[in-house]
Amino acid sequence: TQLLEQSPQFLSIQEGENLTVYCNSSSVFSSLQWYRQEPGEGPVLLVTVVTGGEVKKLKRLTFQFGDARKDSSLHITAAQPGDTGLYLCFSGGSNYKLTFGKGTLLTVNP
Amino acid sequence: ETGVTQTPRHLVMGMTNKKSLKCEQHLGHNAMYWYKQSAKKPLELMFVYSLEERVENNSVPSRFSPECPNSSHLFLHLHTLQPEDSALYLCASSQAVYGTGGNQPQHFGDGTRLSIL
């Protein structure tokens, strides 16, 4: 089973700051997804990245897929309290081995 | 509203009880999943169903028994659970099982918070 290592595990910042969280594996991803889970709710898909070196933007969120497709990052610009949540990376293949990372718990303080 | 509804939202049960968790999706999806989310551990895939057929059982103890009577409904029957089974149980659905027909996004319910006394 492919292991997804996420860092940092916890991050507490002030509103307006920038931040980056990471997802890494020793194996090559066929594709990778980022989800955000808010307290009391299930995860919600933010983005899917497929191509090595790919960069996708979602408003203030920038997602990057490493050239070798072994790592990914999520950068948030000018964080807001509404960005608070658990950020999860996810990957899987055609063998039904679906894997989530442990997540980064982000708190943005007003 | 994600289109995936889980009931109950909270459940407290003793180790000798039998209970069931229910999941219903209104998205017309063909794949459904059960995940377990415990503190300090990644989301763990438990079961995967595709067109009502179980395609993955991720080494889950037999005290957890899934049932998928149709593509819109998924149950998790619980009996003789242990304290370490206390967790958030999440149901998800997708158009097809992830990885088999593309990178299908999973739509999650809000989970059932299960506490075993």
mmCIF file of C-alpha atoms in Angstrom, chain A residues 31-33 35 37 40-43 45 48 50 86 88 90-98 100-102, chain B residues 9 33 35 37 40-43 45 48 55-56 58 88 90 97-100 103-106 108-110:
data_model
loop_
_atom_site.group_PDB
_atom_site.id
_atom_site.type_symbol
_atom_site.label_atom_id
_atom_site.label_comp_id
_atom_site.label_asym_id
_atom_site.label_seq_id
_atom_site.Cartn_x
_atom_site.Cartn_y
_atom_site.Cartn_z
ATOM 1 C CA SER A 31 -2.824 10.875 -9.791
ATOM 2 C CA LEU A 32 -3.419 12.751 -6.568
ATOM 3 C CA GLN A 33 -6.312 14.559 -4.994
ATOM 4 C CA TYR A 35 -9.573 17.268 0.054
ATOM 5 C CA GLN A 37 -12.546 18.435 5.855
ATOM 6 C CA GLY A 40 -18.344 17.905 11.818
ATOM 7 C CA GLU A 41 -18.359 17.289 8.072
ATOM 8 C CA GLY A 42 -16.966 14.842 5.549
ATOM 9 C CA PRO A 43 -14.045 15.659 3.240
ATOM 10 C CA LEU A 45 -12.640 17.484 -3.015
ATOM 11 C CA THR A 48 -7.140 16.487 -8.836
ATOM 12 C CA VAL A 50 -2.473 14.107 -12.892
ATOM 13 C CA LEU A 86 -8.082 19.329 7.822
ATOM 14 C CA LEU A 88 -5.991 15.595 3.164
ATOM 15 C CA PHE A 90 -5.389 11.043 -1.479
ATOM 16 C CA SER A 91 -4.262 8.653 -4.148
ATOM 17 C CA GLY A 92 -5.079 5.246 -5.474
ATOM 18 C CA GLY A 93 -4.771 2.943 -8.413
ATOM 19 C CA SER A 94 -6.764 0.448 -10.358
ATOM 20 C CA ASN A 95 -6.243 -2.225 -7.675
ATOM 21 C CA TYR A 96 -8.691 -0.570 -5.245
ATOM 22 C CA LYS A 97 -5.828 0.374 -2.902
ATOM 23 C CA LEU A 98 -7.059 3.817 -1.978
ATOM 24 C CA PHE A 100 -5.334 9.010 2.422
ATOM 25 C CA GLY A 101 -2.575 10.848 4.244
ATOM 26 C CA LYS A 102 -3.037 11.700 7.934
ATOM 27 C CA ARG B 9 -25.014 11.143 13.132
ATOM 28 C CA TYR B 33 -17.267 3.206 0.162
ATOM 29 C CA TYR B 35 -14.067 4.598 5.668
ATOM 30 C CA GLN B 37 -11.510 7.930 10.694
ATOM 31 C CA LYS B 40 -4.137 10.520 14.802
ATOM 32 C CA LYS B 41 -4.613 7.959 12.004
ATOM 33 C CA PRO B 42 -5.301 8.384 8.307
ATOM 34 C CA LEU B 43 -8.727 7.714 6.892
ATOM 35 C CA LEU B 45 -10.675 2.357 3.632
ATOM 36 C CA VAL B 48 -15.670 -0.726 -1.620
ATOM 37 C CA VAL B 55 -14.819 -5.362 -4.736
ATOM 38 C CA GLU B 56 -12.566 -4.654 -1.775
ATOM 39 C CA ASN B 58 -9.492 -4.104 3.406
ATOM 40 C CA LEU B 88 -16.020 8.497 12.843
ATOM 41 C CA LEU B 90 -17.624 7.954 6.730
ATOM 42 C CA VAL B 97 -14.448 3.258 -8.278
ATOM 43 C CA TYR B 98 -11.465 5.610 -8.149
ATOM 44 C CA GLY B 99 -8.744 4.519 -10.517
ATOM 45 C CA THR B 100 -10.888 2.201 -12.605
ATOM 46 C CA ASN B 103 -9.920 9.937 -11.148
ATOM 47 C CA GLN B 104 -13.467 10.015 -9.913
ATOM 48 C CA PRO B 105 -14.074 12.438 -7.051
ATOM 49 C CA GLN B 106 -15.536 10.881 -3.954
ATOM 50 C CA PHE B 108 -18.618 12.068 1.397
ATOM 51 C CA GLY B 109 -21.395 12.115 3.926
ATOM 52 C CA ASP B 110 -20.865 13.866 7.240
#
